[in-house]
């Protein structure tokens, strides 16, 4: 049973022994949110709420009295006043909760209009009736956002309790909406069931009333200067209407408000806008010296006050002439240079208005961005930290560069020009044909168009056609700043600025706030507290600051997005209540920006311009069609005489890769890492710190340098390899590896490290590597049941192959037992399609063919296990998995099942005939005659497919021609086909001779450096070609 007292937060209660309430919901929420992590919960309670134990929190939950009876009296009065509101029949609709929302809005209007301040200021309104009608509609929308889940929940609860009348759901909806919600007693009981909803709605009323009256008061005071300086009119305008809810609520509900006046429109920003006015000053100085009008920048005019400002309203306008488009992007490039110099962040499509040929920036809160102090000083010297800092200081951190060529998902400031809409998943109340009420995440047009992108004659403008204009503007402004760094820094030093600091992403705060209004957390205020305590945990424990966490909790509890600012000349953070959090930063934002500007030089300019070029090439270019051609083998060549070339070229590329590496010190030893341009999704490329995977990370680089030492005997490569391996061993022990969580696979998971340590032991015979390998087994075994990948890349099949390698090196029966458990896990997770076919549904939730993610790779791993574990169940699963893969063929080609259009044979190691050939070669070892005929047929088909269609325009091992030719080479060695072997070896050399390495341009998006995706793989291929004792990394040999 719930009652209105449950709206009190823990800090508003005092313990009482006479009254006892139910603990069940709290216990369920503790289990759901903290999952037995009682130490973490007690820490949060102690540091945030000053409650010493979970038991003390529970006591306050069930046995308490209020510290202020007046508070409860106020909420009780609001509850009664809302319940008794009368709604006109004209305003009653079938929309769920419409009557409830109308009651709340009517009471809000009543409170606002009865206010003495409102009565004294309402003369500034042109038409009070129309103004209030529009205002109440907006307030209704605000209340709906926090109450829709509860209304849906309560409607279904009422149906279960049979308290709602009607035979069909439509009749029940009418009864609930127009009878029950109209009933005064029902609404009173409704708030008793969900007292925290009453509190949240009351808080919205209080904040909205305060904000509106504050706006009126300030407009009355400033209206003359607004008319003269911003609107440029002689007449003092009255307010026609205001648009609330622009942006996120901060500092007790304050947001930007658009004001429609009799003569014009203006923006009101209830915060310190000094960053925008400072930026305008810098730009106006630029405008005064620039001679070419195509580079002159428009900035909004405004009136700056310490706590608020009035800003010129900038409408979206199309370009009039084609030359305007070029000017638009030149001006965009100019502003990118200034924003880069000022270390701006969080600038997305909402922050730019395409005003004809001018990109106009709005809401420049996040200038002078700076990282928190790192609480582990040794990390600052490490290679990973250096690269993270390089990315954080780069142009890509601003938020302007596009991150996807899926136009409806791109939220970047510049965009792609491919769409003027943004689509987000948003919870909405839906009705099906039977009017069944549900909440679903549906695609919602977040805005009719993205105003950041220019248009010409109503047509979309592709940014890819104007990259040169952006680069010209950026270069011009960058050089302007570089040429007079001292003066630029002096101008900053004279400013007294407070800029916003983002402790977490706004999206994270917004989703947290939205979920805190779930009915599960609205029965009892301490349940909502519990949820927000968990949500406010730091993203990075090494940078944990309890004062930041406290302020986040306090603001979210109040329905606000946490808002922090920083004085650019100080190291302290300032919370929204103006309290200082001391020495949060190692340097002041001013110092951080100054140091950055001092590094401006030609090399940095070229680096940033390459990032810009890379972003647009990736995001705008149409996806290249993979050209599949016949492999140009010259079988007449009888000898392979290019071993010297292979070794020389391998060393050359290895040296080049090390030259672009970042070195640092970690655990008092040298560590090595790379800045990498990497595919985030199929359509997205980002800069990132190289992770620790075998696929395209540090493990792959370490193995490559280990093998380079093995072949060349040059110990400098062993030192490089061992430095990387030892660093990963130390980071494993301190839980600092950079790997996908819960991934145990050999290419993208924790087994990558195990594979590398076994390789190092095999070639160096250093005992520390085998001891480390044993130490890893317990940790890896604990992750086995969590695996949902199953495949070679990220799942247990890859782990199984590494364990077989481990067993072959040590002949340790305990290792074989772990391998058997992996095999059993795979067998148990198989999806039985019918009596004759099985497959595995990994993360993609699709049954797949192929080596990296599909049946071929899992078959390969199970066959390797069968070599040492003659279990007929393994044979049975292999037979059925083989049947599924071969039933997904068209003629001789295997179907790629990743996409709905079922493309025929990707012709790569990862998907298609090349990987399937590797799988079938392993199955040849099977003694089961039932396999042999089908396997030989598959080998014939796969080999023919590769020879006819396996020569791609990509050079990687994973999905390129070098990988395919190495597979041909392995086949040739297996079947002793000397002609094919020599032809494959020579073809690899010819491909490498034709390659152009971008030594001046390591960020070329067409060139990766990982072992399965880029240059390290080329080194490996050259070594594999000239030394047949090396393992095939594509099969984890």
Short mmCIF file of C-alpha atoms in Angstrom, two decimals, residues 13-371:
data_model
loop_
_atom_site.label_atom_id
_atom_site.label_comp_id
_atom_site.label_asym_id
_atom_site.label_seq_id
_atom_site.Cartn_x
_atom_site.Cartn_y
_atom_site.Cartn_z
CA UNK A 13 12.92 11.81 6.78
CA UNK A 14 13.72 10.95 10.36
CA UNK A 15 13.61 7.46 11.74
CA UNK A 16 10.49 6.34 13.57
CA UNK A 17 9.77 2.96 15.13
CA UNK A 18 5.98 2.87 15.31
CA UNK A 19 5.05 2.62 11.63
CA UNK A 20 6.21 -0.07 9.22
CA UNK A 21 5.90 -0.30 5.43
CA UNK A 22 6.63 -2.97 2.81
CA UNK A 23 10.28 -3.46 1.73
CA UNK A 24 9.61 -5.72 -1.26
CA UNK A 25 9.90 -3.09 -4.01
CA UNK A 26 13.14 -1.70 -2.57
CA UNK A 27 14.66 -5.18 -2.32
CA UNK A 28 13.74 -5.85 -5.96
CA UNK A 29 15.26 -2.55 -7.09
CA UNK A 30 18.48 -3.17 -5.15
CA UNK A 31 18.81 -6.58 -6.80
CA UNK A 32 17.98 -5.21 -10.25
CA UNK A 33 20.29 -2.19 -10.08
CA UNK A 34 23.24 -3.41 -8.02
CA UNK A 35 23.21 -7.20 -8.58
CA UNK A 36 24.83 -8.18 -5.24
CA UNK A 37 27.39 -5.34 -5.41
CA UNK A 38 26.63 -4.32 -1.82
CA UNK A 39 29.99 -2.62 -1.30
CA UNK A 40 29.30 -0.28 -4.21
CA UNK A 41 25.79 0.48 -2.94
CA UNK A 42 27.04 1.22 0.58
CA UNK A 43 29.75 3.46 -0.84
CA UNK A 44 27.17 5.44 -2.85
CA UNK A 45 24.83 5.74 0.15
CA UNK A 46 27.65 6.92 2.40
CA UNK A 47 29.24 9.44 0.05
CA UNK A 48 26.13 10.87 -1.61
CA UNK A 49 23.38 10.59 1.01
CA UNK A 50 25.48 10.35 4.22
CA UNK A 51 23.75 7.09 5.11
CA UNK A 52 26.16 4.62 6.65
CA UNK A 53 24.64 1.29 5.66
CA UNK A 54 22.05 -0.46 3.51
CA UNK A 55 20.19 -1.47 6.65
CA UNK A 56 19.91 2.18 7.73
CA UNK A 57 18.54 3.04 4.26
CA UNK A 58 15.99 0.25 4.57
CA UNK A 59 14.92 1.47 7.99
CA UNK A 60 14.30 4.95 6.61
CA UNK A 61 12.32 3.36 3.79
CA UNK A 62 9.86 1.53 6.06
CA UNK A 63 9.90 3.39 9.39
CA UNK A 64 9.99 7.15 9.24
CA UNK A 65 8.29 10.45 9.87
CA UNK A 66 8.73 13.71 8.04
CA UNK A 67 11.17 16.40 9.06
CA UNK A 68 8.71 19.00 7.76
CA UNK A 69 4.94 18.51 8.00
CA UNK A 70 4.52 21.73 6.05
CA UNK A 71 6.08 20.08 2.98
CA UNK A 72 3.53 17.27 3.06
CA UNK A 73 0.71 19.77 3.56
CA UNK A 74 1.78 21.64 0.42
CA UNK A 75 1.85 18.48 -1.71
CA UNK A 76 -1.44 17.31 -0.23
CA UNK A 77 -3.03 20.62 -1.20
CA UNK A 78 -1.67 20.37 -4.77
CA UNK A 79 -3.00 16.80 -4.97
CA UNK A 80 -6.50 17.93 -3.99
CA UNK A 81 -6.48 20.99 -6.22
CA UNK A 82 -5.51 18.96 -9.30
CA UNK A 83 -8.09 16.28 -8.51
CA UNK A 84 -10.98 18.71 -8.30
CA UNK A 85 -10.29 20.51 -11.61
CA UNK A 86 -13.23 20.35 -14.04
CA UNK A 87 -12.54 19.60 -17.69
CA UNK A 88 -14.91 20.83 -20.41
CA UNK A 89 -16.50 18.16 -22.59
CA UNK A 90 -14.98 19.85 -25.66
CA UNK A 91 -11.49 19.13 -24.30
CA UNK A 92 -12.07 15.42 -23.64
CA UNK A 93 -10.37 13.05 -26.09
CA UNK A 94 -9.62 9.33 -26.38
CA UNK A 95 -5.87 9.96 -25.98
CA UNK A 96 -4.72 8.09 -22.89
CA UNK A 97 -4.37 10.47 -19.95
CA UNK A 98 -5.67 13.53 -21.82
CA UNK A 99 -8.12 14.35 -18.99
CA UNK A 100 -5.36 13.98 -16.40
CA UNK A 101 -3.00 16.26 -18.33
CA UNK A 102 -5.76 18.82 -18.75
CA UNK A 103 -6.47 18.83 -15.00
CA UNK A 104 -2.78 19.39 -14.22
CA UNK A 105 -2.51 22.16 -16.84
CA UNK A 106 -5.63 23.94 -15.63
CA UNK A 107 -4.27 24.01 -12.11
CA UNK A 108 -0.91 25.31 -13.38
CA UNK A 109 -2.70 28.10 -15.26
CA UNK A 110 -4.64 28.93 -12.14
CA UNK A 111 -1.49 29.19 -10.02
CA UNK A 112 0.30 31.28 -12.62
CA UNK A 113 -2.54 33.73 -13.16
CA UNK A 114 -3.20 34.17 -9.45
CA UNK A 115 0.40 35.18 -8.88
CA UNK A 116 0.85 38.85 -7.93
CA UNK A 117 3.95 39.10 -10.13
CA UNK A 118 2.00 37.82 -13.12
CA UNK A 119 -0.76 40.34 -12.54
CA UNK A 120 1.82 43.12 -12.34
CA UNK A 121 3.58 42.04 -15.54
CA UNK A 122 0.84 40.70 -17.81
CA UNK A 123 0.54 44.06 -19.53
CA UNK A 124 3.53 43.03 -21.68
CA UNK A 125 1.37 40.31 -23.30
CA UNK A 126 -0.42 41.24 -26.51
CA UNK A 127 -3.37 38.82 -26.20
CA UNK A 128 -3.54 37.05 -22.83
CA UNK A 129 -6.11 34.46 -23.92
CA UNK A 130 -4.09 33.29 -26.94
CA UNK A 131 -0.85 33.48 -24.97
CA UNK A 132 -2.18 31.24 -22.18
CA UNK A 133 -3.82 28.82 -24.58
CA UNK A 134 -0.49 28.23 -26.35
CA UNK A 135 1.47 28.16 -23.07
CA UNK A 136 -0.80 25.56 -21.46
CA UNK A 137 -0.51 23.33 -24.49
CA UNK A 138 3.28 23.40 -24.11
CA UNK A 139 3.11 22.73 -20.40
CA UNK A 140 0.82 19.78 -21.07
CA UNK A 141 3.52 18.30 -23.31
CA UNK A 142 6.11 18.73 -20.56
CA UNK A 143 3.93 16.90 -18.05
CA UNK A 144 3.19 14.12 -20.53
CA UNK A 145 6.93 13.37 -20.86
CA UNK A 146 7.17 12.50 -17.16
CA UNK A 147 3.78 10.81 -16.76
CA UNK A 148 3.04 8.78 -19.92
CA UNK A 149 4.66 5.57 -18.66
CA UNK A 150 2.74 5.74 -15.39
CA UNK A 151 -0.58 6.38 -17.14
CA UNK A 152 -0.06 3.33 -19.39
CA UNK A 153 1.01 1.22 -16.41
CA UNK A 154 -1.94 2.31 -14.29
CA UNK A 155 -4.42 1.69 -17.12
CA UNK A 156 -3.23 -1.92 -17.44
CA UNK A 157 -3.18 -2.30 -13.66
CA UNK A 158 -6.78 -1.12 -13.52
CA UNK A 159 -7.70 -3.73 -16.14
CA UNK A 160 -6.04 -6.47 -14.10
CA UNK A 161 -7.88 -5.33 -10.97
CA UNK A 162 -11.14 -5.25 -12.97
CA UNK A 163 -11.77 -1.72 -11.74
CA UNK A 164 -12.10 -0.41 -15.31
CA UNK A 165 -15.35 -1.17 -17.13
CA UNK A 166 -15.80 -2.35 -20.71
CA UNK A 167 -15.75 -5.56 -22.75
CA UNK A 168 -13.16 -4.36 -25.30
CA UNK A 169 -9.98 -2.40 -24.76
CA UNK A 170 -11.52 0.54 -26.57
CA UNK A 171 -14.44 0.60 -24.15
CA UNK A 172 -12.06 0.20 -21.22
CA UNK A 173 -9.94 3.10 -22.49
CA UNK A 174 -13.02 5.33 -22.74
CA UNK A 175 -14.04 4.36 -19.21
CA UNK A 176 -10.55 4.96 -17.77
CA UNK A 177 -10.02 8.20 -19.65
CA UNK A 178 -13.40 9.89 -19.39
CA UNK A 179 -14.88 8.42 -16.23
CA UNK A 180 -12.14 7.33 -13.86
CA UNK A 181 -9.68 10.18 -14.53
CA UNK A 182 -12.54 12.65 -14.27
CA UNK A 183 -13.38 11.32 -10.81
CA UNK A 184 -11.88 13.40 -8.02
CA UNK A 185 -11.37 10.47 -5.65
CA UNK A 186 -9.72 8.34 -8.33
CA UNK A 187 -7.16 11.08 -9.04
CA UNK A 188 -6.47 11.41 -5.32
CA UNK A 189 -5.89 7.65 -5.11
CA UNK A 190 -3.81 7.76 -8.30
CA UNK A 191 -1.39 10.21 -6.66
CA UNK A 192 -1.35 8.07 -3.52
CA UNK A 193 -0.21 5.15 -5.69
CA UNK A 194 2.41 7.28 -7.46
CA UNK A 195 3.32 10.02 -4.97
CA UNK A 196 6.65 10.72 -6.70
CA UNK A 197 4.78 11.62 -9.88
CA UNK A 198 2.84 14.20 -7.87
CA UNK A 199 6.13 15.57 -6.60
CA UNK A 200 7.69 15.68 -10.07
CA UNK A 201 4.64 17.42 -11.58
CA UNK A 202 4.55 19.92 -8.71
CA UNK A 203 8.22 20.62 -9.29
CA UNK A 204 7.59 21.23 -13.01
CA UNK A 205 4.83 23.69 -12.09
CA UNK A 206 7.09 25.53 -9.68
CA UNK A 207 9.99 25.76 -12.12
CA UNK A 208 7.85 26.75 -15.12
CA UNK A 209 6.05 29.46 -13.17
CA UNK A 210 9.34 30.85 -11.85
CA UNK A 211 10.98 30.83 -15.29
CA UNK A 212 8.06 32.55 -17.03
CA UNK A 213 7.79 35.28 -14.42
CA UNK A 214 11.56 35.76 -14.43
CA UNK A 215 11.44 36.14 -18.21
CA UNK A 216 8.60 38.71 -17.97
CA UNK A 217 10.44 40.67 -15.32
CA UNK A 218 13.66 40.81 -17.37
CA UNK A 219 11.88 41.69 -20.60
CA UNK A 220 10.03 44.53 -18.88
CA UNK A 221 13.36 45.85 -17.64
CA UNK A 222 15.22 45.50 -20.99
CA UNK A 223 12.49 46.01 -23.62
CA UNK A 224 13.69 49.44 -24.72
CA UNK A 225 17.28 48.39 -25.35
CA UNK A 226 16.05 45.16 -27.02
CA UNK A 227 13.95 47.15 -29.48
CA UNK A 228 16.78 49.56 -30.24
CA UNK A 229 19.87 47.33 -30.35
CA UNK A 230 18.62 43.86 -31.31
CA UNK A 231 15.33 44.25 -33.17
CA UNK A 232 16.37 47.61 -34.66
CA UNK A 233 12.82 49.04 -34.37
CA UNK A 234 11.45 52.17 -32.74
CA UNK A 235 8.35 50.49 -31.32
CA UNK A 236 8.33 48.63 -28.00
CA UNK A 237 6.84 45.23 -28.85
CA UNK A 238 4.48 43.19 -26.69
CA UNK A 239 4.85 39.43 -26.32
CA UNK A 240 2.63 37.32 -28.58
CA UNK A 241 3.84 33.91 -27.40
CA UNK A 242 6.85 32.11 -26.06
CA UNK A 243 8.29 28.71 -26.96
CA UNK A 244 9.47 26.76 -23.94
CA UNK A 245 11.53 23.62 -23.84
CA UNK A 246 14.32 24.62 -26.22
CA UNK A 247 17.31 22.58 -25.15
CA UNK A 248 17.79 20.75 -21.88
CA UNK A 249 16.68 21.98 -18.43
CA UNK A 250 19.53 23.28 -16.29
CA UNK A 251 19.87 25.18 -13.03
CA UNK A 252 16.34 24.60 -11.70
CA UNK A 253 14.59 24.15 -15.02
CA UNK A 254 16.05 27.04 -16.99
CA UNK A 255 16.24 26.66 -20.78
CA UNK A 256 16.48 28.90 -23.79
CA UNK A 257 13.14 30.45 -24.77
CA UNK A 258 12.09 31.80 -28.16
CA UNK A 259 9.94 34.92 -27.85
CA UNK A 260 7.54 35.91 -30.63
CA UNK A 261 6.97 39.64 -30.38
CA UNK A 262 4.65 41.94 -32.26
CA UNK A 263 7.61 43.17 -34.29
CA UNK A 264 10.13 40.35 -34.60
CA UNK A 265 11.52 37.41 -32.72
CA UNK A 266 14.26 37.12 -30.13
CA UNK A 267 16.01 34.41 -28.11
CA UNK A 268 16.26 34.55 -24.32
CA UNK A 269 19.06 32.57 -22.67
CA UNK A 270 18.90 32.39 -18.87
CA UNK A 271 22.61 31.72 -18.32
CA UNK A 272 26.01 33.34 -18.58
CA UNK A 273 26.56 33.86 -22.32
CA UNK A 274 30.05 35.32 -22.03
CA UNK A 275 31.59 32.54 -24.21
CA UNK A 276 29.35 33.51 -27.17
CA UNK A 277 30.13 37.20 -26.80
CA UNK A 278 33.85 36.45 -26.50
CA UNK A 279 33.69 34.36 -29.67
CA UNK A 280 31.85 37.19 -31.43
CA UNK A 281 34.66 39.54 -30.43
CA UNK A 282 37.30 37.25 -31.94
CA UNK A 283 35.31 36.83 -35.15
CA UNK A 284 34.60 40.54 -35.50
CA UNK A 285 38.34 41.18 -35.28
CA UNK A 286 38.90 38.56 -37.99
CA UNK A 287 36.23 40.22 -40.13
CA UNK A 288 37.97 43.57 -39.76
CA UNK A 289 41.22 42.33 -41.29
CA UNK A 290 40.02 39.81 -43.87
CA UNK A 291 39.85 41.21 -47.39
CA UNK A 292 37.92 38.46 -49.17
CA UNK A 293 34.17 38.79 -48.39
CA UNK A 294 33.74 35.03 -48.89
CA UNK A 295 35.49 34.54 -45.55
CA UNK A 296 33.58 37.16 -43.54
CA UNK A 297 31.64 35.46 -40.71
CA UNK A 298 28.22 36.40 -39.37
CA UNK A 299 27.72 36.23 -35.60
CA UNK A 300 24.40 36.90 -33.83
CA UNK A 301 23.96 40.32 -32.25
CA UNK A 302 22.85 40.40 -28.66
CA UNK A 303 22.62 42.05 -25.28
CA UNK A 304 24.80 40.46 -22.66
CA UNK A 305 23.88 40.42 -18.97
CA UNK A 306 25.75 38.52 -16.30
CA UNK A 307 22.99 35.94 -15.64
CA UNK A 308 21.12 36.05 -18.93
CA UNK A 309 21.20 37.46 -22.44
CA UNK A 310 18.99 38.47 -25.37
CA UNK A 311 20.21 37.11 -28.71
CA UNK A 312 19.19 37.92 -32.24
CA UNK A 313 16.95 35.21 -33.72
CA UNK A 314 18.65 33.61 -36.75
CA UNK A 315 16.24 31.95 -39.20
CA UNK A 316 17.14 29.22 -41.68
CA UNK A 317 17.47 30.67 -45.19
CA UNK A 318 18.33 28.95 -48.46
CA UNK A 319 21.29 29.99 -50.57
CA UNK A 320 20.36 32.35 -53.42
CA UNK A 321 23.24 31.54 -55.77
CA UNK A 322 25.59 28.61 -56.28
CA UNK A 323 28.53 30.78 -55.21
CA UNK A 324 26.81 31.09 -51.81
CA UNK A 325 27.33 27.37 -51.21
CA UNK A 326 31.08 27.71 -51.70
CA UNK A 327 31.09 30.74 -49.37
CA UNK A 328 29.08 28.79 -46.77
CA UNK A 329 31.66 26.03 -46.54
CA UNK A 330 34.63 28.40 -46.66
CA UNK A 331 33.11 30.19 -43.66
CA UNK A 332 32.50 26.85 -41.99
CA UNK A 333 36.20 26.02 -42.39
CA UNK A 334 37.18 29.37 -40.87
CA UNK A 335 35.04 28.76 -37.80
CA UNK A 336 36.37 25.24 -37.44
CA UNK A 337 39.87 26.68 -37.06
CA UNK A 338 38.76 29.09 -34.33
CA UNK A 339 36.82 26.36 -32.54
CA UNK A 340 39.79 24.02 -32.78
CA UNK A 341 42.07 26.69 -31.29
CA UNK A 342 39.61 27.25 -28.43
CA UNK A 343 39.23 23.50 -27.80
CA UNK A 344 35.47 23.56 -28.33
CA UNK A 345 33.35 20.42 -27.90
CA UNK A 346 29.73 19.26 -28.13
CA UNK A 347 28.82 21.17 -31.29
CA UNK A 348 26.18 19.27 -33.22
CA UNK A 349 23.49 20.03 -35.79
CA UNK A 350 21.43 22.04 -33.27
CA UNK A 351 24.33 24.45 -32.86
CA UNK A 352 24.46 25.69 -36.47
CA UNK A 353 21.88 27.60 -38.49
CA UNK A 354 22.33 27.74 -42.27
CA UNK A 355 21.47 31.40 -42.83
CA UNK A 356 21.92 31.71 -46.57
CA UNK A 357 25.64 31.70 -47.30
CA UNK A 358 26.48 31.96 -43.58
CA UNK A 359 26.82 29.10 -41.09
CA UNK A 360 25.84 30.85 -37.83
CA UNK A 361 26.93 29.21 -34.60
CA UNK A 362 24.62 29.29 -31.59
CA UNK A 363 24.96 28.12 -27.97
CA UNK A 364 28.76 28.11 -27.75
CA UNK A 365 28.88 26.99 -24.12
CA UNK A 366 31.61 24.38 -24.38
CA UNK A 367 34.71 26.35 -25.34
CA UNK A 368 37.99 25.72 -23.49
CA UNK A 369 37.18 22.05 -22.93
CA UNK A 370 39.65 20.31 -20.64
CA UNK A 371 40.04 16.76 -19.27
#
